[in-house]
Amino acid sequence: MTPLSRWLLAFGVAVVVLVASTGTAMVPYDSDEESAAFWRRQGLEALTRTLHRVQAANPDEARRVAKNVIVFVGDGMGVSTTTAARIYKGQRQGRVGPEGATLAWERFPSLGLFKTYNVDKQVPDSAGTATAMFSGVKSRYYMLGLEARARLGRCDLEQDHHRRLGSIMGWAQMAGKHTGFVTTTRVTHATPAALYAHINHRDWECDTKVPDDQRDCVDDIARQLVESQPGSNFRVILGGGLKQFGQVQDYNATWDDSCERADGRDLVAAWRGGKERAQFVRTREQLLDVNVNEADYLLGLFSPGHMPYALETNVTDYSPPSLADMTLRAIQMLSKGPDGFMLMVEGGRIDQAHHANMAHLALEETLQLEAAVEVALRIVDLSETLIVVGADHSHGFTINGYPARGNDILGYADEENKYQTLTYATGPGAIPSIRGDPDSVYHRHFAPTFLKDAAHGGEDIVVYATGPLAPLFTGVFEQNYLAHAVSYAACTGPLAYMCPFRTGSVSAGHTSAAAAAGATMLLLLAGAALRILPHC
C-alpha cells in the first residue's frame, strides 16, 4: 500500500468515526429537563413574555380574570385531522364548496402552537402530553403526574411522593372552584388520569394491571380517582370504565383491553361514601333525568370500557350519551359553584380511530367534539369563561394527492391510480385483507408500514382560545405552558397570589397606578420562576 493510499484510508476511517460519533453520541436532552423546577421556570418565563406583549397591546385584557375555565382536548387531533374533518363536515351538510366549511373553534380570536415532545421521546404519548398540559411540567412517555426523575414502570415509595406534580384541577379546588371532567374513553385512561393520578405507568388502571411487586407501593388509577385528592373531590366524572370500578364481568370489548378487578372493590360504592346528594348513572336517559338542583356530585359510567364510537350501531346493551350530552350536564352541575368551575372535556376516541386507521370514525368523533364545544358556547358567559380547544398530540395521518374540489374526502384522490386522499404512515391498514369495505365506517385506510396500532405524529398542535385572557394563547409554546396560562387566567394554583394586583387594587381611571401594578406584576412573575409550586 502506498503512503497516499494509507493516508486516504486513514482519512476515510477518521471521517467515518467522526460521522458515527456525531450521529450517535449526541446527548438526547439536558438532564435538567428531568426536574419539575426546569419546566416550571420555563413555563413562567414564557408566561411573563406573553403577558408583557398582551399588556402592551391591551392593558385591560391583561387584568381580566376567568371565573370559569373549560379545556377541550381532541386526542390525536392534529392539523390534518381538523382539515379533513372540516371538509367532511361540509360534505355531510351537502355544502357547495365543502372545503370552505368552518369548525366552531376556528372562529375563536386567539390561536397558537404547542410543542408536544416528551422529555424522553420526540413523538409523544398521551400520558406525557396530558401531564405537561395539566401540571405545567413535561415528563416521560407513559408516566402520569410524576416528574421525569421517576422511573417508568418502577415505583419508589420514598422518592415518588416528592416527585408528584400538582394539576390545574387541584389548584382550582384549592381556590374553591367546582371541578370535573368528561371523556369518551375510560375515565381512567391517560388524558383524564393526568388530572388526578400520580403513577409510573399509564396502563395501571386497575389492580390486576399493577405488577405484583408494585402493588404495595402505589394504588391503581381507578382507586386514586376515588380515594385520593384531587380525584375524590371532583363534582362531575362522566365517561366509560365500569370494569375499572368493579361493576361488570366477562365483557368482550373490541379494541379495548379493559382490566377486571380482582380485589373485590366496588369503587362506585366507595365513591358514594361520605358524599351527600351524590348520583350515579349508567345510561343517557338516567343522565338527562338528573335534577342538577338536587345533586352535588355526579358519576356517570356508560360502558364497561371506552364508550362506543358515535357511528357504531351494534351496541345494544348500553344507551350511552353523546359527548355534547355529557358536556351540557357537566356545565350545568359545575355552574352551581359560586366561585366558578374548571372542566376538562376530551374527545378521546379520535385518537383510537386513528390508531386503527379508521379515518371515517376519527372525523366523526372530531365533529362530536365540535358539537360539545358548541354546547358550551351556547350556555356559558364568555365574559367570565375561558375556553381552550386543542389536542394532546397529532397522528401520522395525511391528506394526499390532487383531488378535485368537492371530491369525497374519504374516497380516492386518483381513481386511475387508486390511492386514497387520506392515508397513514403506519398501522393495520398495511394489510389489504383487513382494510375492509371502502364504504364501511370501519374501513381501514392505507398505511405502507404495518403496526398493530398506528403511531402518533410529532408535529406541533394548534390551540384555540376565547374568553378572558385568550390572547395568552397566541404564540408558539412548549405544551406545559397551558397549565401556567390557566393558573394565571383563573387566579388558581402557583399564580393565585397575583390576583390582588389585577382585581381591586387599582381603582378605575387611575391609569398610572394600573401601569405600576402591571410592572409589579411582571417583576413578580419573573421572581415566581424560582418558586416551588405546591403538590396539589
Coordinates of C-alpha atoms in Angstrom, one line a residue, residues 65-292:
V65 CA -59.9 37.1 35.4
A66 CA -61.5 33.9 34.2
K67 CA -64.0 32.7 36.7
N68 CA -64.5 29.5 34.8
V69 CA -62.2 27.5 32.5
I70 CA -63.1 24.8 30.1
V71 CA -60.3 22.9 28.3
F72 CA -61.4 20.8 25.3
V73 CA -58.9 18.1 24.2
G74 CA -59.2 16.3 20.9
D75 CA -57.0 13.3 21.5
G76 CA -54.8 12.9 18.4
M77 CA -56.4 15.8 16.7
G78 CA -53.6 17.2 14.6
V79 CA -54.0 19.8 11.8
S80 CA -54.6 17.2 9.1
T81 CA -57.5 15.8 11.2
T82 CA -59.1 19.2 11.7
T83 CA -58.7 20.0 8.0
A84 CA -60.2 16.7 6.9
A85 CA -63.0 17.0 9.5
R86 CA -63.8 20.5 8.2
I87 CA -64.2 19.1 4.6
Y88 CA -66.1 16.1 5.9
K89 CA -68.5 18.4 7.7
G90 CA -69.1 20.4 4.6
Q91 CA -69.7 17.3 2.5
R92 CA -72.1 15.8 5.1
Q93 CA -74.1 19.1 5.1
G94 CA -74.2 19.0 1.2
R95 CA -72.4 22.3 1.1
V96 CA -71.3 23.8 -2.2
G97 CA -67.6 24.1 -1.8
P98 CA -67.2 21.9 1.3
E99 CA -63.6 22.9 1.8
G100 CA -64.9 26.3 3.0
A101 CA -66.7 24.9 6.0
T102 CA -65.7 26.1 9.4
L103 CA -65.3 24.3 12.8
A104 CA -66.6 26.0 15.9
W105 CA -63.2 26.7 17.4
E106 CA -61.8 28.1 14.1
R107 CA -63.9 31.3 14.9
F108 CA -62.0 31.9 18.2
P109 CA -60.0 35.1 18.3
S110 CA -56.7 33.6 19.5
L111 CA -54.6 30.6 18.4
G112 CA -51.1 29.3 19.0
L113 CA -48.9 26.2 18.6
F114 CA -47.8 23.7 21.3
K115 CA -44.6 21.6 21.0
T116 CA -45.7 18.2 22.1
Y117 CA -42.5 16.1 22.7
N118 CA -42.0 14.2 26.0
V119 CA -38.8 14.6 28.0
D120 CA -37.6 11.2 26.5
K121 CA -39.5 11.0 23.2
Q122 CA -39.5 13.1 20.0
V123 CA -43.0 11.8 19.3
P124 CA -45.1 11.7 22.5
D125 CA -47.8 9.6 24.0
S126 CA -51.0 10.9 25.7
A127 CA -49.8 10.3 29.3
G128 CA -46.7 12.5 28.9
T129 CA -48.6 15.2 26.9
A130 CA -51.5 15.4 29.3
T131 CA -49.2 15.5 32.3
A132 CA -47.5 18.5 30.6
M133 CA -50.7 20.3 29.8
F134 CA -52.4 19.8 33.2
S135 CA -49.4 20.1 35.6
G136 CA -47.1 22.6 33.8
V137 CA -44.3 20.1 33.8
K138 CA -43.1 17.9 30.9
S139 CA -42.4 14.3 31.9
R140 CA -41.7 10.9 30.5
Y141 CA -43.6 8.8 27.9
Y142 CA -46.2 6.6 29.6
M143 CA -46.0 8.2 33.0
L144 CA -48.7 10.2 34.7
G145 CA -48.4 13.1 37.2
L146 CA -44.8 12.5 38.1
E147 CA -41.7 14.5 37.2
A148 CA -39.2 12.7 34.8
R149 CA -36.9 11.8 37.6
A150 CA -39.3 9.0 38.4
R151 CA -38.9 5.6 36.6
L152 CA -41.3 4.2 34.1
G153 CA -42.9 1.0 35.5
R154 CA -41.0 1.1 38.8
C155 CA -42.5 2.9 41.9
D156 CA -40.2 4.3 44.6
L157 CA -42.3 4.7 47.7
E158 CA -40.0 7.2 49.4
Q159 CA -38.9 9.3 46.4
D160 CA -42.0 9.3 44.2
H161 CA -44.0 11.2 46.9
H162 CA -41.7 14.1 46.3
R163 CA -41.9 13.8 42.5
R164 CA -45.7 14.2 42.4
L165 CA -47.0 17.1 40.3
G166 CA -49.9 19.3 41.0
S167 CA -52.6 19.8 38.4
I168 CA -55.0 22.5 37.3
M169 CA -57.8 20.6 39.0
G170 CA -56.1 20.5 42.4
W171 CA -55.3 24.2 42.1
A172 CA -58.9 25.0 41.2
Q173 CA -60.2 23.0 44.1
M174 CA -57.9 24.9 46.5
A175 CA -59.5 28.1 45.1
G176 CA -63.0 26.9 45.9
K177 CA -63.9 26.1 42.4
H178 CA -66.1 23.1 41.4
T179 CA -64.2 20.7 39.1
G180 CA -64.9 17.8 36.8
F181 CA -64.2 16.1 33.5
V182 CA -65.9 14.4 30.6
T183 CA -64.4 11.9 28.2
T184 CA -65.4 9.3 25.6
T185 CA -62.7 7.0 26.8
R186 CA -62.4 5.2 30.2
V187 CA -62.3 7.7 33.0
T188 CA -59.0 6.1 34.0
H189 CA -57.4 6.5 30.6
A190 CA -54.3 8.6 30.0
T191 CA -55.7 12.0 29.3
P192 CA -58.2 12.3 32.1
A193 CA -55.9 10.4 34.5
A194 CA -53.3 13.1 34.2
L195 CA -55.8 15.4 36.0
Y196 CA -55.6 13.4 39.2
A197 CA -53.2 10.4 39.2
H198 CA -49.6 10.0 40.1
I199 CA -48.4 6.7 38.7
N200 CA -45.4 5.1 37.0
H201 CA -47.3 3.5 34.2
R202 CA -50.5 4.7 32.4
D203 CA -51.7 1.1 32.0
W204 CA -52.1 0.5 35.7
E205 CA -55.8 1.4 35.6
C206 CA -57.0 -1.3 38.0
D207 CA -55.3 -3.7 40.5
T208 CA -54.7 -6.6 38.1
K209 CA -52.7 -4.3 35.8
V210 CA -50.3 -3.3 38.5
P211 CA -47.4 -5.7 38.7
D212 CA -47.4 -7.8 41.9
D213 CA -44.1 -6.3 43.2
Q214 CA -45.5 -2.8 42.8
R215 CA -48.9 -3.1 44.5
D216 CA -47.6 -2.2 47.9
C217 CA -46.1 1.0 46.5
V218 CA -48.9 2.6 44.5
D219 CA -52.7 2.4 44.2
D220 CA -54.1 1.8 40.7
I221 CA -55.5 4.7 38.8
A222 CA -59.2 3.9 39.5
R223 CA -58.5 3.9 43.2
Q224 CA -56.6 7.2 43.0
L225 CA -59.6 8.7 41.3
V226 CA -62.0 7.6 44.1
E227 CA -59.8 7.6 47.2
S228 CA -57.2 10.4 46.7
Q229 CA -57.2 14.1 46.1
P230 CA -57.9 15.8 43.8
G231 CA -59.9 12.9 42.2
S232 CA -62.1 12.3 45.2
N233 CA -63.2 16.0 45.1
F234 CA -64.4 16.0 41.5
R235 CA -68.1 17.1 41.3
V236 CA -68.5 15.5 37.9
I237 CA -67.0 12.4 36.3
L238 CA -68.5 11.2 33.1
G239 CA -67.2 8.6 30.6
G240 CA -66.6 4.9 30.3
G241 CA -64.9 2.4 32.6
L242 CA -67.3 0.3 34.5
K243 CA -64.8 -2.6 34.7
Q244 CA -62.2 -0.4 36.4
F245 CA -64.8 0.4 39.1
G246 CA -65.6 -3.3 39.6
Q247 CA -69.0 -3.1 38.1
V248 CA -69.1 -5.7 35.3
Q249 CA -67.6 -9.0 34.4
D250 CA -66.9 -11.0 31.3
Y251 CA -67.3 -8.2 28.8
N252 CA -65.6 -8.7 25.5
A253 CA -64.7 -5.3 24.2
T254 CA -63.4 -4.6 20.7
W255 CA -60.0 -2.8 20.7
D256 CA -60.4 -2.4 24.5
D257 CA -58.0 -4.2 26.8
S258 CA -60.0 -3.2 29.9
C259 CA -59.0 -5.0 33.1
E260 CA -61.1 -6.7 35.7
R261 CA -60.7 -6.0 39.4
A262 CA -59.5 -9.0 41.5
D263 CA -59.6 -7.2 44.8
G264 CA -63.4 -7.2 45.1
R265 CA -63.6 -3.5 45.5
D266 CA -66.8 -1.7 44.4
L267 CA -65.4 1.7 43.6
V268 CA -68.9 3.1 42.8
A269 CA -69.9 2.4 46.4
A270 CA -66.6 3.8 47.6
W271 CA -67.2 7.0 45.6
R272 CA -70.6 7.4 47.2
G273 CA -69.3 7.0 50.7
G274 CA -69.2 10.3 52.6
K275 CA -70.8 12.3 49.8
E276 CA -74.2 13.9 50.2
R277 CA -76.5 14.2 47.2
A278 CA -74.4 12.0 45.0
Q279 CA -75.9 10.4 41.9
F280 CA -74.5 7.5 39.8
V281 CA -75.9 7.0 36.3
R282 CA -75.3 4.4 33.6
T283 CA -77.4 5.4 30.6
R284 CA -78.2 8.5 28.6
E285 CA -81.8 8.6 29.9
Q286 CA -80.6 8.5 33.5
L287 CA -78.1 11.3 32.8
L288 CA -80.8 13.5 31.2
D289 CA -83.1 12.8 34.1
V290 CA -80.7 14.1 36.7
N291 CA -82.1 17.1 38.5
V292 CA -78.9 19.3 38.9

